Tab-separated table of C-alpha atoms and ligand atoms in Angstrom:
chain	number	residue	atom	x	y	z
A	1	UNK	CA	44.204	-5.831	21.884
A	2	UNK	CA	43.107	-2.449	22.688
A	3	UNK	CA	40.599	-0.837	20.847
A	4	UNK	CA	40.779	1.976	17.586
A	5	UNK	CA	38.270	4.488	18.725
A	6	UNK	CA	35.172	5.065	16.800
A	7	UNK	CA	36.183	8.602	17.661
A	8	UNK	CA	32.224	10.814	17.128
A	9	UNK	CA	33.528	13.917	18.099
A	10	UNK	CA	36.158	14.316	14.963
A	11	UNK	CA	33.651	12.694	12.626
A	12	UNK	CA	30.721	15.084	13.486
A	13	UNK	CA	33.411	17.864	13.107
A	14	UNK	CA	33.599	16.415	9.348
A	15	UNK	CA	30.178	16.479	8.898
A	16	UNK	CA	29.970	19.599	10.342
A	17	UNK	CA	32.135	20.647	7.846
A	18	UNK	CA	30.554	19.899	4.694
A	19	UNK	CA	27.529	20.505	5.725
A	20	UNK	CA	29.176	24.368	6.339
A	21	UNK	CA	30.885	23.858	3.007
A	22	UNK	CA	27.493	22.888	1.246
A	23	UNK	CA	25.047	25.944	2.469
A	24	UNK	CA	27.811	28.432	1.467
A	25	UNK	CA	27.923	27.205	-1.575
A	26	UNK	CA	24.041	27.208	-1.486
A	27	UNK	CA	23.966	30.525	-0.736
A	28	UNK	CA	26.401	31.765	-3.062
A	29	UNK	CA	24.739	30.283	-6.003
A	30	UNK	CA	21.713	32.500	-4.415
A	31	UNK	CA	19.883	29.493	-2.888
A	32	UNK	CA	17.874	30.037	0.296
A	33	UNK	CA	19.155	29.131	3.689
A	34	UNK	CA	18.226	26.356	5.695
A	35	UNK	CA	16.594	27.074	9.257
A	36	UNK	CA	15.910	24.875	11.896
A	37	UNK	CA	12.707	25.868	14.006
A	38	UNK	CA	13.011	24.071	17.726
A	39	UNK	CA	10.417	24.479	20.078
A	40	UNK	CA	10.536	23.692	24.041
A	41	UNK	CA	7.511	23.009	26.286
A	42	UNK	CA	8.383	23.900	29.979
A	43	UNK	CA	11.349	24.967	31.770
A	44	UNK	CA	13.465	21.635	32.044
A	45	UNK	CA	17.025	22.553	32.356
A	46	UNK	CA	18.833	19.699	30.527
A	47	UNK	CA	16.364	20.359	27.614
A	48	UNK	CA	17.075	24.197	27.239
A	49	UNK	CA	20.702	22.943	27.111
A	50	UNK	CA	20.685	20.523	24.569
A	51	UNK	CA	18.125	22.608	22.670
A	52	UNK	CA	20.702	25.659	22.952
A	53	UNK	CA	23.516	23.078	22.041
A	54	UNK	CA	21.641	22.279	18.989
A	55	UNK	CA	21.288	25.838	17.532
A	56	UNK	CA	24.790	26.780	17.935
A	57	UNK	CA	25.463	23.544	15.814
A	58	UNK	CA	23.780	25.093	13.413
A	59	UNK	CA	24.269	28.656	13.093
A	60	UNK	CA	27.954	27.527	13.344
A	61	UNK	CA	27.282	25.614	9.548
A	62	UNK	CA	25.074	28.586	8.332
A	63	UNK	CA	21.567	26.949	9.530
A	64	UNK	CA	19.562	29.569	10.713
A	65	UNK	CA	17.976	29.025	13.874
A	66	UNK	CA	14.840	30.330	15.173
A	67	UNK	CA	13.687	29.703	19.079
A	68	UNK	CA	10.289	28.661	20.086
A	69	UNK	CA	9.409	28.090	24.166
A	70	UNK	CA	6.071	27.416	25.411
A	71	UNK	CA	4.898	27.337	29.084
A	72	UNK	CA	4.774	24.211	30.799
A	73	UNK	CA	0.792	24.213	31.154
A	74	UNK	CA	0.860	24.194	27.377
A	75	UNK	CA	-2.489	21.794	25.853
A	76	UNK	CA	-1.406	19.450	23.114
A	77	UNK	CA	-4.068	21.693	21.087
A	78	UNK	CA	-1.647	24.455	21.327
A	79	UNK	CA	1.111	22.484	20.231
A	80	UNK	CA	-0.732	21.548	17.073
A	81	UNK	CA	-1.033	24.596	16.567
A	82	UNK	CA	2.480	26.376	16.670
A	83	UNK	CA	3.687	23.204	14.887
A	84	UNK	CA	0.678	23.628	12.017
A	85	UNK	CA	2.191	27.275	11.682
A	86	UNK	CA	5.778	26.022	11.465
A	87	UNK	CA	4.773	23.400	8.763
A	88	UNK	CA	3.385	26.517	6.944
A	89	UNK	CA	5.765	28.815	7.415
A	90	UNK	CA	8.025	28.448	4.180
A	91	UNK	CA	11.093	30.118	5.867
A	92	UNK	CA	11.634	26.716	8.196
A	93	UNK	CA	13.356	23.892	6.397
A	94	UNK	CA	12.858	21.415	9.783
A	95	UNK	CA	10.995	21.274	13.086
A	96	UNK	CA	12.542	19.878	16.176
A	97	UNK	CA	9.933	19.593	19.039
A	98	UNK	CA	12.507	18.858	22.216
A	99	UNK	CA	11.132	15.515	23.765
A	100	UNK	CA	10.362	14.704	26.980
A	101	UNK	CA	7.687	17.020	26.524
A	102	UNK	CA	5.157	17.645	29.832
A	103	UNK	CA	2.616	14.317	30.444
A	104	UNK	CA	-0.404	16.076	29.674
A	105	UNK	CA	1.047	16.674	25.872
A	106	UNK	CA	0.265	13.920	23.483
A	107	UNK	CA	3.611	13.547	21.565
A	108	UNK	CA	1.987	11.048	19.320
A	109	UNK	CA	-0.635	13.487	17.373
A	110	UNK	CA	2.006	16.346	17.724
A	111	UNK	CA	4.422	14.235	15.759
A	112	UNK	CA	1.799	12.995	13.572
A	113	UNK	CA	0.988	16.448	12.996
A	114	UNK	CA	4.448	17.189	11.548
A	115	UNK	CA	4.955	17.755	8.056
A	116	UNK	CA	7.117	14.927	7.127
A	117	UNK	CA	9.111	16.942	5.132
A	118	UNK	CA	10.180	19.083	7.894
A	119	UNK	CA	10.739	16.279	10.429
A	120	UNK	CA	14.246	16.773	10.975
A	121	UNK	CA	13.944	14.413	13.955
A	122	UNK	CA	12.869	11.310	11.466
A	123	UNK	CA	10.625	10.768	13.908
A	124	UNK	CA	7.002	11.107	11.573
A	125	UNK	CA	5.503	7.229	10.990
A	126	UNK	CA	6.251	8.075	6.863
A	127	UNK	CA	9.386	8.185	7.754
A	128	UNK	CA	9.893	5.146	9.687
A	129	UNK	CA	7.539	3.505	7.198
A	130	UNK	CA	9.948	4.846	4.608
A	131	UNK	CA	12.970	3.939	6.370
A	132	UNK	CA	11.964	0.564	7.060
A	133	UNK	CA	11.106	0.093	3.636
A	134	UNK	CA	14.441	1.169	2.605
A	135	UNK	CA	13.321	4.028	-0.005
A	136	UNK	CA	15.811	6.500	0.421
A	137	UNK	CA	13.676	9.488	0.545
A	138	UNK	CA	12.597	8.610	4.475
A	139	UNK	CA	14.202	11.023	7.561
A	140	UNK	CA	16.432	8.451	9.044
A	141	UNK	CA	16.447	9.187	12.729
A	142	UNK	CA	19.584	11.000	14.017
A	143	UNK	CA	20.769	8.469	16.457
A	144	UNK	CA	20.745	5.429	14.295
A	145	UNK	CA	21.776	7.614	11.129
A	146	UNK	CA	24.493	8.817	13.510
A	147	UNK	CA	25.578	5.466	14.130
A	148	UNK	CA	25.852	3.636	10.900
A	149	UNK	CA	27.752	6.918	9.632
A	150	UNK	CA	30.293	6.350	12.515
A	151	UNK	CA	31.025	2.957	11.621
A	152	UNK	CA	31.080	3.471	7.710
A	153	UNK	CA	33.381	6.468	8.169
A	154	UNK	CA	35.278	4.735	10.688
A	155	UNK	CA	36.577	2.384	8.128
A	156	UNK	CA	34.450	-0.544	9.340
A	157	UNK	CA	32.833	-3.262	7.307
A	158	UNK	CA	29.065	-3.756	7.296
A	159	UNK	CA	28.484	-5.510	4.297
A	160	UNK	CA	28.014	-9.483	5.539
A	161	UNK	CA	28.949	-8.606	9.021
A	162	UNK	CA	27.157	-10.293	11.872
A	163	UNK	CA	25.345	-7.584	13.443
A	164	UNK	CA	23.957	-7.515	16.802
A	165	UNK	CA	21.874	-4.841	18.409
A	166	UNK	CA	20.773	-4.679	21.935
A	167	UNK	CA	17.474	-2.462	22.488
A	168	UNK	CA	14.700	-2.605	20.068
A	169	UNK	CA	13.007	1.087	21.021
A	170	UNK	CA	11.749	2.627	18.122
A	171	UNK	CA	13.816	5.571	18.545
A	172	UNK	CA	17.544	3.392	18.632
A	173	UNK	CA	17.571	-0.332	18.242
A	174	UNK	CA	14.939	-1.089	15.708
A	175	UNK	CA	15.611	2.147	12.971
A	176	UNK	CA	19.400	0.802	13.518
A	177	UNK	CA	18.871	-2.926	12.689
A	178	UNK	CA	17.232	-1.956	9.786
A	179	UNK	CA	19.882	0.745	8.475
A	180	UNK	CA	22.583	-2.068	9.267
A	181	UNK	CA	20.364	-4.111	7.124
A	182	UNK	CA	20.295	-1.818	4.149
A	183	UNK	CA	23.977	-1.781	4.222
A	184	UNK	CA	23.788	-5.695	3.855
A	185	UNK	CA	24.639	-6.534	7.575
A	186	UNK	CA	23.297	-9.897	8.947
A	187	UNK	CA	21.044	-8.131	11.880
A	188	UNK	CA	19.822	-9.839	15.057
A	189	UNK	CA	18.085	-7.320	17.244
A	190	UNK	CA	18.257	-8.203	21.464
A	191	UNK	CA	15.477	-7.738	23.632
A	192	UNK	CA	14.686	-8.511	27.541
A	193	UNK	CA	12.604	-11.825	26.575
A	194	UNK	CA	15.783	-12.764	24.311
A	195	UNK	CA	17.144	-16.270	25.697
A	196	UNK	CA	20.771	-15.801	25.855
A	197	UNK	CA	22.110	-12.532	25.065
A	198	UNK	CA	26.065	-13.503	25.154
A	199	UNK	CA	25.181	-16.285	22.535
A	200	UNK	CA	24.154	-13.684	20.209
A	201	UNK	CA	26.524	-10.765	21.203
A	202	UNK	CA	29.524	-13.217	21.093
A	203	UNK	CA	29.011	-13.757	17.210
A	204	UNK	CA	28.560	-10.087	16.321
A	205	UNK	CA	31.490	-8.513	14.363
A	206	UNK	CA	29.523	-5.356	14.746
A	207	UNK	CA	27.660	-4.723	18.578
A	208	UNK	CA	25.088	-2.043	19.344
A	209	UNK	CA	24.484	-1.768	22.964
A	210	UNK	CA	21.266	0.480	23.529
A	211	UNK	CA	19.892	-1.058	26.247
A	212	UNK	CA	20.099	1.726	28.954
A	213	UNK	CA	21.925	-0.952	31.295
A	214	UNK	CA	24.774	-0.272	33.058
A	215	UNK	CA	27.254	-3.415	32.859
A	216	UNK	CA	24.973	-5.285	30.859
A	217	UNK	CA	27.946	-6.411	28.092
A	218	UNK	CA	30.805	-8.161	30.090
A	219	UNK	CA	34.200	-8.227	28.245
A	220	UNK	CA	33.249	-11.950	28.036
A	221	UNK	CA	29.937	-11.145	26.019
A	222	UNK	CA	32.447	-9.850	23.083
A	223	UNK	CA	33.767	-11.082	19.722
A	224	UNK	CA	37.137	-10.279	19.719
A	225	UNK	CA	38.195	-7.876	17.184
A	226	UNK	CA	34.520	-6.793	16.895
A	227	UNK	CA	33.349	-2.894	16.534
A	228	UNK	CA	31.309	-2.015	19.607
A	229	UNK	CA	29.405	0.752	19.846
A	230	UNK	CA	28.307	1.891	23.242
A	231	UNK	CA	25.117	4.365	22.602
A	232	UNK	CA	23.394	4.351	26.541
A	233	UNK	CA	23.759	7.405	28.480
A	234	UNK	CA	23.311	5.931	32.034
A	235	UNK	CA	24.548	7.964	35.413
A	236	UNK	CA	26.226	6.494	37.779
A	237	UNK	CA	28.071	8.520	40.524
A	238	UNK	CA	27.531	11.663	38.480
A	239	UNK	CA	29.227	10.404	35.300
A	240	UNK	CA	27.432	9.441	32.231
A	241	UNK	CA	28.482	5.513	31.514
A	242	UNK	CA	26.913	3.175	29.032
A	243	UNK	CA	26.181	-0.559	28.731
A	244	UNK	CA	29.684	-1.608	28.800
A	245	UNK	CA	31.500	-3.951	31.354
A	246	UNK	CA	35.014	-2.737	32.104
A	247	UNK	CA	37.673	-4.592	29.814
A	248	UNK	CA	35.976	-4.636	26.612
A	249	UNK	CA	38.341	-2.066	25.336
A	250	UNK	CA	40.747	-4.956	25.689
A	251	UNK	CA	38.990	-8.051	23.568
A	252	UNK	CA	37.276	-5.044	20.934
A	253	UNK	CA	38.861	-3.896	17.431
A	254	UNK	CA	36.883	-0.459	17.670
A	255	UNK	CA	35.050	1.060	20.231
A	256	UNK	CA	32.883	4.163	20.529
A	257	UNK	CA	34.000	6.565	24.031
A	258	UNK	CA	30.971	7.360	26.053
A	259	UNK	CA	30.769	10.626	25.672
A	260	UNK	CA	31.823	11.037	22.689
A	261	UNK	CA	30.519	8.487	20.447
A	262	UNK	CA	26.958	8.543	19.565
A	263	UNK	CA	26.119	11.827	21.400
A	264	UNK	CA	28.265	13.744	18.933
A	265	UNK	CA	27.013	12.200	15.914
A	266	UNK	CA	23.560	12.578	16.726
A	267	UNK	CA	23.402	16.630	16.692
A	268	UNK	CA	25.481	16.377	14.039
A	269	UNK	CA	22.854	14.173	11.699
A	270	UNK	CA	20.663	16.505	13.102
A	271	UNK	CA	22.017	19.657	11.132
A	272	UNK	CA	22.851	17.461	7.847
A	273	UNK	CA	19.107	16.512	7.824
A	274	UNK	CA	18.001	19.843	8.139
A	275	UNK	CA	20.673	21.010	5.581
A	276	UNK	CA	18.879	18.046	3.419
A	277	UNK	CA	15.530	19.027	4.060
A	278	UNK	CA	15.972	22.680	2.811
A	279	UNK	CA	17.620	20.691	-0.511
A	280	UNK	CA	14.140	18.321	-0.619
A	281	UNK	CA	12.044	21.512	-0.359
A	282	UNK	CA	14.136	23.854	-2.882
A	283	UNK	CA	16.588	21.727	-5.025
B	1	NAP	P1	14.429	2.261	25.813
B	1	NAP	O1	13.252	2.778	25.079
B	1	NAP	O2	14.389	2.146	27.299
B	1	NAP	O3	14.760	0.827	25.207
B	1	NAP	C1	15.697	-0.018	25.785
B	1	NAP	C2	15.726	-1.315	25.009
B	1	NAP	O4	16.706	-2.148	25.597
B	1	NAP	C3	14.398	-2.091	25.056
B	1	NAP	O5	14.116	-2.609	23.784
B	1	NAP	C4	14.661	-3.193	26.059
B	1	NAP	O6	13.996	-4.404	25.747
B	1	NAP	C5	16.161	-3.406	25.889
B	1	NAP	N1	16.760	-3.922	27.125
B	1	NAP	C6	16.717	-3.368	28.352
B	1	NAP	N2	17.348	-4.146	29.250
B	1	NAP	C7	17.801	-5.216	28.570
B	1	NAP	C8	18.504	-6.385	28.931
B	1	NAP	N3	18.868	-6.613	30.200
B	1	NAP	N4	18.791	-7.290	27.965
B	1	NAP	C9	18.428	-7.073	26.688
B	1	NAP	N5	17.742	-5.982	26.284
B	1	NAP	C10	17.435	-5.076	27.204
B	1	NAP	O7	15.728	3.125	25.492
B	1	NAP	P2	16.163	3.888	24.142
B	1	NAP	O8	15.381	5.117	23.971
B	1	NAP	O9	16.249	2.908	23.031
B	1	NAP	O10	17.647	4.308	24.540
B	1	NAP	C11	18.601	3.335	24.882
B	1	NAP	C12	19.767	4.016	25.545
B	1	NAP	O11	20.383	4.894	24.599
B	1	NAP	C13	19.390	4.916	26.728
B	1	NAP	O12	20.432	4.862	27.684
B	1	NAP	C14	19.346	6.314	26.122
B	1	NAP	O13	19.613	7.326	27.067
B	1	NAP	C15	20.456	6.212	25.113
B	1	NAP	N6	20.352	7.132	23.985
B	1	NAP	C16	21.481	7.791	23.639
B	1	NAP	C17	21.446	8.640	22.555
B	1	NAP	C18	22.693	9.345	22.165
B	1	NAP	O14	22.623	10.279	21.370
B	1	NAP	N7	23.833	8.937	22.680
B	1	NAP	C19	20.272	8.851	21.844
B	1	NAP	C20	19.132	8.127	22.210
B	1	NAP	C21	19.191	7.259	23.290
B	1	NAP	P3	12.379	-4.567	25.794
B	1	NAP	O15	11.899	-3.931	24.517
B	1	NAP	O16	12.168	-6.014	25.830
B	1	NAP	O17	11.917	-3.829	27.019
């Protein structure tokens, strides 16, 4: 067998789509426009990047974007206080605060500090708490929003599937299992202290690898048939591979590329919450 691709570029381009399709028509029935405040701390390259990446994302929909870089000696104090000024500001529809920020920052009151509203990220503890509560109102978090979009538009089934997801981080694998779950999925979420990992990945008709471990899923480790989605971005020999053994594009039904699965999808949930949370704010 060799695997349908769980292609994230071209779905991302759809979403990008409507989401383009949705402000104009916002805006032409005189609605405000969505903006996306993102704000750096330090110089780090790959951050700027995907930061940069982020913004043309959206102006290319009709977000509006606006910039916000602080030195790397910035105190968590100031922090709070450029992100207490964004939650006030009533032109900014979400806040993305570019993580890893510099040690001496504590991420957890900056996020905590975030008006939940405007957490485009889906980061803020009411939104997990939401999320994992399954009220609908909650941020979902990009990645695992990104993910369960992928496999619904993809075609594949999750109601009653046997879902397996490796990594239970409480930015990928846990927010996933439970999204799977509100869609009905069987879950069973994988962790280093879990006994035998192919006995649980060999039963799942849908497979999340977010471990961050290169090879860690063998070919052998895989239902056949099942929908495997790769999400780990590790490096090896300057390439960006995930958890995946070689061959498993041979026993799986569908199969995310890496890049070019999850990466894709995340921006892109990225600018459809932001789109959402301008909707939230001004219906
Ligand atoms: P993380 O915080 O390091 O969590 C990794 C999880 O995998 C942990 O729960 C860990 O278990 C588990 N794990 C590690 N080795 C394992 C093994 N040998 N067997 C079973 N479980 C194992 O990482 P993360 O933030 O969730 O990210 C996971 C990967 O996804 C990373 O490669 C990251 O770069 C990538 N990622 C990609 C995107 C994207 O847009 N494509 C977005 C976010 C993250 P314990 O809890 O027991 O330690």
């Amino acid at each position: 067998m060799t695997a349908r691709v769980l292609d994230g570029r071209a779905v991302a381009r759809q979403i990008y789509e409507e989401v383009g399709k949705a402000v104009s028509e916002r805006l032409a029935r005189g609605g405000s426009r969505p903006k996306l405040a993102t704000v750096i701390v330090g110089e780090d390259q790959a951050s700027i990047t995907y930061v940069e990446l982020k913004q043309r994302n959206a102006r290319a929909v009709g977000i509006e974007s606006e910039d916000h870089r602080l030195p790397a000696t910035t105190t968590t104090d100031e922090l709070l206080e450029l992100t207490e000024r964004l939650n006030e500001d009533d032109s900014v529809s979400g806040i993305l605060i570019q993580q890893p920020a510099p040690k001496q920052i504590d991420m957890r009151r900056v996020i905590f500090a975030l008006d939940p509203v405007k957490d485009v990220d889906g980061f803020h503890p009411v939104n997990a708490g939401l999320v994992a509560l399954g009220m609908p109102d909650g941020v979902e978090p990009n990645t695992p929003a990104g993910i369960v979009e992928l496999l619904e538009r993809c075609g594949v089934a999750i109601e009653g599937a046997n879902a397996v997801v490796v990594g239970r981080s409480n930015l990928v694998g846990k927010p996933t299992a439970l999204l799977l779950l509100r869609r009905n999925a069987t879950v069973t979420l994988c962790h280093t202290r879990t006994r035998d990992l192919a006995e649980h990945t060999q039963r799942a008709d849908i497979l999340v690898a977010a471990a961050g471990r290169a090879n860690l899923i063998g070919k052998e480790m895989v239902k056949p048939g099942a929908a495997v989605v790769d999400v780990s971005t590790n490096w090896e020999g300057g390439h960006q591979v995930g958890d995946l053994g070689p061959g498993v594009e041979e026993v799986a039904g569908w199969l995310t590329p890496n890049p070019g699965g999850v990466g894709p999808m995340t921006r892109a949930m990225l600018i459809k919450n932001t789109y959402e949370a301008e909707v939230r704010r001004r219906p």
